[in-house]
Each structure stands twice: as C-alpha cells, then as structure tokens.
Short mmCIF file of C-alpha atoms and ligand atoms in Angstrom, two decimals:
data_model
loop_
_atom_site.label_atom_id
_atom_site.label_comp_id
_atom_site.label_asym_id
_atom_site.label_seq_id
_atom_site.Cartn_x
_atom_site.Cartn_y
_atom_site.Cartn_z
CA MET G 1 176.37 -60.10 8.38
CA THR G 2 173.71 -62.51 9.67
CA SER G 3 174.06 -64.31 13.00
CA PRO G 4 174.75 -68.05 12.82
CA ALA G 5 171.63 -70.07 13.54
CA ALA G 6 171.48 -73.57 14.96
CA ALA G 7 168.69 -74.34 12.49
CA ASP G 8 171.05 -73.95 9.51
CA LEU G 9 173.57 -76.32 11.03
CA LEU G 10 170.85 -78.85 11.91
CA ALA G 11 169.43 -78.74 8.39
CA TRP G 12 172.92 -79.50 7.07
CA TYR G 13 173.34 -82.28 9.66
CA ASP G 14 170.06 -83.89 8.65
CA ARG G 15 171.42 -84.30 5.13
CA HIS G 16 175.10 -85.01 5.79
CA ARG G 17 175.41 -86.65 9.22
CA ARG G 18 178.12 -89.28 9.43
CA ALA G 19 176.97 -92.85 9.94
CA LEU G 20 178.94 -94.02 12.99
CA PRO G 21 178.50 -97.34 14.78
CA TRP G 22 177.85 -95.64 18.15
CA ARG G 23 175.41 -93.13 16.73
CA ALA G 24 171.65 -93.70 16.90
CA LEU G 25 169.76 -93.54 13.61
CA PRO G 26 167.43 -90.57 13.09
CA GLY G 27 164.43 -90.99 15.38
CA GLU G 28 166.18 -93.66 17.50
CA ARG G 29 167.15 -93.16 21.12
CA ALA G 30 170.89 -93.22 21.77
CA ASP G 31 172.22 -95.84 24.19
CA PRO G 32 174.18 -94.02 26.95
CA TYR G 33 176.56 -96.98 27.33
CA ARG G 34 177.48 -96.98 23.64
CA VAL G 35 177.82 -93.20 23.53
CA TRP G 36 180.00 -93.12 26.64
CA ALA G 37 182.26 -95.98 25.49
CA SER G 38 182.76 -94.33 22.09
CA GLU G 39 183.61 -90.98 23.66
CA ILE G 40 186.25 -92.57 25.90
CA MET G 41 187.74 -94.43 22.94
CA LEU G 42 187.76 -91.31 20.78
CA GLN G 43 189.89 -89.35 23.25
CA GLN G 44 193.23 -88.81 21.48
CA THR G 45 192.23 -91.33 18.79
CA THR G 46 190.65 -90.90 15.37
CA VAL G 47 187.25 -92.18 14.28
CA THR G 48 188.90 -94.41 11.67
CA ALA G 49 191.14 -96.07 14.27
CA VAL G 50 188.35 -96.46 16.82
CA ARG G 51 185.67 -97.94 14.56
CA PRO G 52 186.93 -101.61 14.37
CA TYR G 53 187.91 -101.65 18.06
CA TYR G 54 184.57 -100.25 19.05
CA GLU G 55 182.66 -102.89 17.15
CA ARG G 56 184.72 -105.74 18.64
CA PHE G 57 184.49 -104.23 22.10
CA MET G 58 180.71 -103.94 21.89
CA ALA G 59 180.37 -107.51 20.64
CA ARG G 60 182.37 -108.67 23.66
CA PHE G 61 180.82 -106.33 26.24
CA PRO G 62 177.35 -105.49 24.91
CA THR G 63 176.14 -103.84 28.13
CA VAL G 64 177.59 -101.87 31.00
CA ALA G 65 176.81 -104.88 33.23
CA ALA G 66 178.88 -107.16 31.00
CA LEU G 67 181.79 -104.73 31.04
CA ALA G 68 181.65 -104.25 34.81
CA ALA G 69 181.57 -108.01 35.42
CA ALA G 70 184.54 -108.76 33.15
CA PRO G 71 187.98 -109.40 34.68
CA SER G 72 190.24 -106.40 34.12
CA GLU G 73 192.70 -108.50 32.07
CA GLU G 74 189.93 -109.21 29.59
CA VAL G 75 189.09 -105.49 29.30
CA MET G 76 192.74 -104.61 28.79
CA GLN G 77 193.04 -107.32 26.19
CA ALA G 78 190.02 -106.00 24.25
CA TRP G 79 191.58 -102.55 24.43
CA ALA G 80 195.02 -103.68 23.31
CA GLY G 81 196.18 -101.63 20.35
CA LEU G 82 194.18 -98.50 21.18
CA GLY G 83 196.91 -97.18 23.45
CA TYR G 84 196.56 -94.87 26.47
CA TYR G 85 195.76 -97.80 28.73
CA SER G 86 194.72 -95.60 31.62
CA ARG G 87 191.58 -94.95 29.59
CA ALA G 88 190.75 -98.66 29.65
CA ARG G 89 191.30 -98.82 33.40
CA ASN G 90 189.05 -95.79 33.87
CA LEU G 91 186.47 -97.27 31.53
CA HIS G 92 186.31 -100.43 33.60
CA ALA G 93 186.23 -98.51 36.90
CA CYS G 94 183.43 -96.32 35.56
CA ALA G 95 181.35 -99.32 34.46
CA MET G 96 181.74 -100.82 37.94
CA ALA G 97 180.70 -97.52 39.55
CA VAL G 98 177.61 -97.32 37.33
CA MET G 99 176.63 -100.83 38.42
CA ALA G 100 177.45 -100.35 42.10
CA ASP G 101 176.20 -96.81 42.66
CA HIS G 102 173.60 -96.21 39.95
CA ARG G 103 171.90 -99.60 39.56
CA GLY G 104 173.34 -100.01 36.08
CA ARG G 105 171.99 -96.74 34.66
CA PHE G 106 174.20 -93.86 33.67
CA PRO G 107 173.34 -90.59 35.45
CA ASP G 108 171.51 -88.33 33.01
CA THR G 109 173.04 -84.99 33.99
CA GLU G 110 176.43 -83.43 33.34
CA ASP G 111 177.17 -83.18 37.07
CA GLY G 112 176.15 -86.77 37.70
CA LEU G 113 178.32 -87.99 34.84
CA ARG G 114 181.31 -85.91 35.90
CA ALA G 115 181.30 -87.61 39.28
CA LEU G 116 182.12 -90.94 37.59
CA PRO G 117 185.73 -92.13 37.17
CA GLY G 118 187.46 -90.94 33.99
CA ILE G 119 184.69 -88.57 32.89
CA GLY G 120 185.84 -84.98 32.41
CA ALA G 121 183.95 -81.88 31.31
CA TYR G 122 184.01 -82.76 27.63
CA THR G 123 182.84 -86.36 28.00
CA ALA G 124 180.14 -85.39 30.52
CA GLY G 125 178.83 -82.74 28.13
CA ALA G 126 178.93 -85.09 25.14
CA VAL G 127 177.11 -87.95 26.90
CA ALA G 128 174.55 -85.63 28.54
CA ALA G 129 173.75 -84.03 25.19
CA ILE G 130 173.90 -87.05 22.88
CA ALA G 131 172.44 -89.75 25.13
CA PHE G 132 170.01 -87.66 27.20
CA ASP G 133 169.32 -84.63 25.01
CA ARG G 134 170.44 -82.29 27.78
CA PRO G 135 171.45 -78.77 26.71
CA ALA G 136 175.13 -79.37 27.44
CA ALA G 137 178.21 -78.12 25.60
CA ALA G 138 180.70 -80.74 24.42
CA VAL G 139 183.71 -78.69 23.45
CA ASP G 140 186.53 -80.68 21.89
CA GLY G 141 189.22 -79.58 19.44
CA ASN G 142 186.81 -79.76 16.50
CA VAL G 143 184.23 -77.59 18.21
CA GLU G 144 186.88 -75.11 19.36
CA ARG G 145 188.03 -74.73 15.78
CA VAL G 146 184.52 -74.16 14.42
CA MET G 147 183.49 -71.68 17.10
CA THR G 148 186.69 -69.65 17.18
CA ARG G 149 186.47 -69.27 13.39
CA LEU G 150 182.77 -68.54 13.34
CA PHE G 151 183.11 -65.71 15.85
CA ALA G 152 186.78 -64.86 15.19
CA ILE G 153 187.60 -65.41 18.87
CA GLU G 154 191.03 -63.90 19.39
CA ASP G 155 191.61 -65.16 22.95
CA LEU G 156 194.21 -67.89 23.22
CA LEU G 157 193.31 -71.47 24.00
CA PRO G 158 193.00 -73.06 26.45
CA GLY G 159 192.00 -69.81 28.20
CA ALA G 160 189.33 -69.14 25.55
CA ARG G 161 187.48 -72.36 26.32
CA PRO G 162 184.87 -70.84 28.68
CA LEU G 163 184.01 -68.29 25.99
CA VAL G 164 183.67 -71.06 23.40
CA ARG G 165 181.35 -72.96 25.73
CA GLU G 166 179.32 -69.81 26.28
CA ARG G 167 178.88 -69.32 22.53
CA VAL G 168 177.80 -72.94 22.11
CA MET G 169 175.27 -72.60 24.92
CA GLU G 170 173.88 -69.36 23.43
CA MET G 171 173.11 -71.16 20.19
CA MET G 172 171.86 -74.38 21.78
CA PRO G 173 168.47 -75.35 20.28
CA PRO G 174 166.25 -76.48 23.18
CA ASP G 175 164.53 -79.15 21.11
CA ARG G 176 167.66 -80.87 19.67
CA PRO G 177 170.69 -80.49 21.97
CA GLY G 178 172.06 -83.94 21.12
CA ASP G 179 171.88 -83.41 17.39
CA PHE G 180 173.41 -79.95 17.77
CA ALA G 181 176.40 -81.39 19.65
CA GLN G 182 176.90 -84.05 16.99
CA ALA G 183 176.38 -81.58 14.16
CA LEU G 184 179.13 -79.35 15.56
CA MET G 185 181.46 -82.35 15.81
CA ASP G 186 180.66 -83.39 12.25
CA LEU G 187 181.15 -79.89 10.89
CA GLY G 188 184.58 -79.68 12.54
CA ALA G 189 185.58 -83.16 11.38
CA THR G 190 184.39 -82.96 7.77
CA LEU G 191 184.28 -79.33 6.56
CA CYS G 192 185.87 -77.00 9.09
CA THR G 193 189.16 -78.90 9.02
CA PRO G 194 192.45 -77.50 10.35
CA ARG G 195 193.82 -76.98 6.80
CA ASN G 196 191.80 -75.92 3.75
CA PRO G 197 188.35 -75.82 5.33
CA ALA G 198 185.58 -76.42 2.80
CA CYS G 199 183.85 -73.13 3.50
CA GLY G 200 181.95 -73.23 0.21
CA LEU G 201 179.92 -76.19 1.51
CA CYS G 202 179.49 -74.86 5.05
CA PRO G 203 176.00 -74.03 6.33
CA TRP G 204 177.55 -71.14 8.29
CA ARG G 205 179.62 -69.63 5.44
CA GLU G 206 177.56 -66.41 5.48
CA PRO G 207 177.82 -65.55 9.19
CA CYS G 208 181.38 -66.92 9.63
CA VAL G 209 183.61 -63.98 10.55
CA ALA G 210 186.92 -65.76 9.83
CA ARG G 211 185.71 -66.80 6.37
CA SER G 212 184.62 -63.27 5.50
CA GLU G 213 188.07 -62.01 6.50
CA GLY G 214 189.98 -64.91 4.93
CA THR G 215 191.63 -65.77 8.26
CA GLN G 216 190.14 -69.24 8.86
CA GLU G 217 193.44 -71.07 9.26
CA SER G 218 194.73 -68.63 11.85
CA PHE G 219 192.06 -69.89 14.29
CA PRO G 220 192.01 -71.17 16.92
CA ARG G 221 194.66 -68.94 18.42
CA LYS G 222 196.83 -71.01 20.74
CA ALA G 223 199.33 -70.17 23.43
CA ALA G 224 202.77 -70.48 21.82
CA LYS G 225 204.79 -73.47 22.96
CA LYS G 226 207.85 -71.41 23.74
CA ALA G 227 209.82 -70.60 26.83
CA GLY G 228 207.89 -67.99 28.72
CA ALA G 229 204.44 -69.28 27.82
CA THR G 230 202.36 -70.37 30.77
CA ARG G 231 202.40 -74.10 31.27
CA TYR G 232 199.48 -76.00 32.70
CA GLY G 233 199.14 -79.29 34.47
CA ALA G 234 197.31 -81.32 37.10
CA ALA G 235 198.62 -82.27 40.56
CA PHE G 236 197.15 -85.19 42.50
CA VAL G 237 197.07 -85.14 46.29
CA LEU G 238 196.19 -88.63 47.52
CA SER G 239 195.91 -88.94 51.29
CA ARG G 240 195.60 -92.27 52.98
CA GLN G 241 193.22 -92.74 55.89
CA ASP G 242 196.20 -92.79 58.28
CA GLY G 243 197.21 -89.31 57.07
CA ALA G 244 200.11 -90.41 54.84
CA LEU G 245 200.47 -88.62 51.50
CA LEU G 246 201.46 -90.11 48.16
CA LEU G 247 204.75 -88.61 46.96
CA ARG G 248 207.47 -89.32 44.46
CA THR G 249 210.92 -87.93 43.72
CA ARG G 250 211.63 -85.95 40.57
CA PRO G 251 214.45 -87.17 38.32
CA PRO G 252 217.87 -86.03 39.57
CA LYS G 253 218.53 -83.75 36.61
CA GLY G 254 216.41 -80.90 35.28
CA LEU G 255 213.90 -78.56 36.88
CA LEU G 256 213.54 -79.19 40.62
CA GLY G 257 215.81 -82.23 40.21
CA GLY G 258 215.62 -84.67 43.13
CA MET G 259 212.86 -82.73 44.86
CA ALA G 260 209.78 -84.45 46.31
CA GLU G 261 206.38 -83.89 44.78
CA VAL G 262 202.88 -85.24 44.61
CA PRO G 263 202.28 -87.02 41.29
CA THR G 264 201.50 -84.57 38.51
CA SER G 265 200.77 -84.61 34.81
CA GLU G 266 203.27 -83.19 32.36
CA TRP G 267 203.44 -79.39 32.47
CA ARG G 268 202.67 -78.09 29.02
CA ALA G 269 201.38 -74.93 27.36
CA ASP G 270 198.68 -76.95 25.63
CA TYR G 271 197.81 -79.27 28.51
CA GLU G 272 194.17 -80.36 28.35
CA LEU G 273 192.66 -80.49 31.80
CA ASP G 274 189.80 -82.51 30.43
CA GLY G 275 192.04 -85.53 30.16
CA ALA G 276 193.55 -85.08 33.64
CA ALA G 277 192.05 -88.33 34.93
CA GLN G 278 194.35 -90.19 32.56
CA ASP G 279 197.36 -88.71 34.35
CA ALA G 280 196.24 -89.57 37.87
CA PRO G 281 198.39 -92.10 39.76
CA VAL G 282 195.38 -94.26 40.68
CA VAL G 283 191.82 -94.64 39.46
CA THR G 284 189.54 -93.15 42.08
CA ARG G 285 187.15 -90.27 42.55
CA TRP G 286 189.27 -87.16 42.24
CA ARG G 287 187.86 -83.86 43.45
CA GLU G 288 189.00 -80.77 41.59
CA LEU G 289 189.95 -77.80 43.76
CA ALA G 290 189.84 -74.17 42.74
CA PRO G 291 191.54 -71.88 42.04
CA PRO G 292 194.61 -73.45 40.41
CA VAL G 293 198.01 -73.00 42.06
CA ARG G 294 200.14 -70.44 40.24
CA HIS G 295 203.90 -70.35 40.44
CA VAL G 296 206.51 -68.50 38.42
CA PHE G 297 209.74 -70.29 37.54
CA THR G 298 212.62 -68.44 35.89
CA HIS G 299 211.61 -69.61 32.43
CA PHE G 300 207.85 -69.91 32.62
CA PRO G 301 204.77 -69.40 34.78
CA LEU G 302 203.02 -72.60 35.86
CA GLU G 303 199.36 -73.16 36.62
CA LEU G 304 198.57 -76.44 38.36
CA THR G 305 195.02 -77.60 38.94
CA VAL G 306 194.90 -79.61 42.14
CA PHE G 307 192.86 -82.78 42.55
CA THR G 308 192.42 -84.55 45.86
CA ALA G 309 191.25 -88.01 46.83
CA ARG G 310 191.31 -90.38 49.80
CA ALA G 311 192.86 -93.82 49.85
CA PRO G 312 192.14 -96.69 52.25
CA ALA G 313 194.52 -97.17 55.18
CA GLY G 314 196.35 -100.21 53.90
CA MET G 315 196.85 -99.07 50.32
CA ALA G 316 200.31 -99.63 48.88
CA ALA G 317 201.95 -96.92 46.79
CA PRO G 318 202.13 -97.43 43.00
CA PRO G 319 205.60 -98.31 41.68
CA GLY G 320 208.13 -95.50 42.04
CA MET G 321 206.06 -93.66 44.64
CA ARG G 322 205.73 -93.75 48.41
CA PHE G 323 203.30 -92.87 51.15
CA THR G 324 204.96 -90.44 53.53
CA PRO G 325 203.37 -90.20 57.00
CA ALA G 326 202.08 -86.72 57.86
CA ALA G 327 204.71 -86.41 60.59
CA GLY G 328 207.47 -87.03 58.04
CA LEU G 329 206.40 -84.37 55.55
CA GLY G 330 208.65 -81.74 57.08
CA THR G 331 211.70 -83.81 56.17
CA GLU G 332 210.67 -84.26 52.53
CA PRO G 333 212.42 -81.92 50.07
CA LEU G 334 209.23 -80.22 48.91
CA SER G 335 209.61 -77.30 46.50
CA SER G 336 207.62 -74.11 47.04
CA VAL G 337 205.20 -74.95 44.27
CA MET G 338 204.49 -78.29 45.98
CA LEU G 339 203.98 -76.55 49.30
CA LYS G 340 201.37 -74.35 47.61
CA VAL G 341 199.68 -77.46 46.20
CA LEU G 342 199.62 -79.19 49.59
CA GLU G 343 198.40 -76.07 51.35
CA LEU G 344 195.55 -75.68 48.90
CA ALA G 345 194.64 -79.31 49.51
CA GLY G 346 194.72 -78.71 53.26
CA ALA G 347 197.37 -81.42 53.57
CA TYR G 348 200.17 -79.26 54.91
CA SER G 349 200.89 -75.92 56.47
CA SER G 350 204.23 -74.37 55.56
CA SER G 351 204.15 -72.41 58.80
CA LYS G 352 204.61 -75.72 60.68
CA THR G 353 208.21 -76.38 59.82
CA ARG G 354 209.36 -73.96 57.15
S1 SF4 D 1 182.75 -71.03 6.93
FE1 SF4 D 1 184.62 -72.20 6.87
S2 SF4 D 1 185.80 -71.50 8.65
FE2 SF4 D 1 183.71 -70.80 8.94
S3 SF4 D 1 182.75 -72.41 10.17
FE3 SF4 D 1 182.35 -72.90 8.04
S4 SF4 D 1 184.00 -74.28 7.39
FE4 SF4 D 1 184.62 -73.28 9.29
#
C-alpha cells in the first residue's frame, strides 16, 4: 500500500475546491480578518447556515477596525440567529484586542493567535495556516474523520487528537500549508462524510487503510457516552485583584448538590476543549494550566482542564455567581475536586483549613 501524499490531495483540491465567500481565490492572498470571522462563525454551525450571515456581517463590519468600533448591541444584533452568543461576545472582544494590542493586524503565528480572546487551538491553527500560510494543523471533526480513516487510528477521541495532529504535520507540504488545511476540510466535508463516504472519488483511496479494510464508518473511534466513561470539562478560576474568587453554588439536587464550585463547562465524554472559551463565565484572557485535574466519582472519572484569569478589583460577579473573599474560602462548601482545581490554580491550600 502506498503512503498518502499531500500532492495527491492538493491536485484534487485544485480541481474541486469549494467556492466559499471567506476563501481567497487561487493566487489571491487570504484576508486574516475574513478567515478568522468565518472560523468563529463555523464553530458548531454548518457552512450553509453561516454563508448568508457571514455576507451580511462582512457588509456591516468590513474590517476588524469597524467591528472593534461597533457598539456591542450592534454586533449581537448582526449575530442574532446564529446562536451560541458567547461566540459573538468573544468575536467582539477579540477585534478590540487586535486593535488595542496589535495595531489592527492579526498576529501571524499560532501562539500569537491563541493569546487572543475566544481563539482555541483549532481556530489558531486554521487562521495561521489559511491566512498566513504557516505550517499549522487545524484539526476539526472533519479532519479527525479523514485522518483516523486514512491511518486506521484505533485510539479513542478526544485522546487521539495529538496523534491526528502529528499525522497532519508529518504530511504538511511546506509550500502550501494553507491550501493543505483547506483541502483536508473540503475532503472531510464533501467526500469523507460520516455516512457513505465517496471513497471512489477520493484522491487517497489507494493509501486509505480503512477503505482497504471496509471499516470507514467505524472511524473515528470515540469514547462511549456511557456511565463509566471519562468525562471532560473546563474549570475557570477567576481571581479578583483583592484576592476574592468567583464561585457559584451547584443545583440542590444531583451530583455534588448544593456544593460550591468555580464556574465550569458541562462535564461530558465528548467535551471539546477547543471551545472552552465559550463556556467561560466572562470574556477575558484565560490561561490554561497543565496537567488537568483528575478525580474519580462513583460513576465516572472526571478530567477538568483548569483555566485562570485575573479580574479588576471592583468587578461585580455575573448573575448567579459571587466573589468570595480569600479569607472566606474555608467556609465555602467546596468539594474535593474543587479543592484540587483551586490548589492547581494556586488559589487555595487544603492544608489551611481542611
Ligand atoms: S478513501 Fe474514503 S474513507 Fe478513506 S479518506 Fe478517502 S473518502 Fe475517507
């Protein structure tokens, strides 16, 4: 069996690339603002749904400067109907950060992009590759499906993601990283579909291991959503300048009912860390800590990735939450998993009072 070559995929892309309003024409330079805005809109939303919104949005806010200068109500109004409104808030915050901190130009590296509000690993990789032709991997669900089939990657997602990224990077053509990223997306969206992939038309049909074994639809392998499967999530430790921490109380019934916690995302087997910024209680620069906090409940193990950020002294808590002064933490009903989170964040030492 031959090895898959980027050149075969690129030759296919040159003939079959999708015409998308945010995509530069062959030979044109992509506009980082348009690429970034489209990638934010496409999170959890289909190309068909995004297309009309995107075009209206761009007519209203043709540049990052125009978006940053707009009142937030106007941005939310232009977004109305796309759902997931935290994305619109992040979009606006990011545009303002680009204007304030980067003189209106998007950073041209993955690391630089990741430091902006609302930009996770996937979006940073996509914008770095597409807008700046950086050799960066943009691994979304489409790309995961293509790569796990191509190499018959048995590891379960999301744990298999680093391996998928590695495979993408190994094949990355140094002269056309942006086209390679888009070609992978197009292949996943048009031929390598979840059901009935059109393998007969695929430029990688020869080297594709899953096709040769007739197991395409069994990839990607995913962690089962059953009791006992590890759940994943994000926890957000926001400390105010005066030392107070943002907390909330869990609902009275259910797991850890009535206990205090820092705001977290949902805990799910298929939780996507890449979208964690959408689950944060406030839009700010969150710093990801490593390693994640692990905790085993009776019914499932939990892995929480902790993010920290600072808030100004006078900041009020979002609805349903409270800032608890550092001295009052010992009286909060914090569960052991929360104590682990706070200890990792350096916000609490369980040896103090417990
Ligand atoms: S041959 Fe089929 S399963 Fe393999 S990458 Fe192509 S479309 Fe996907």
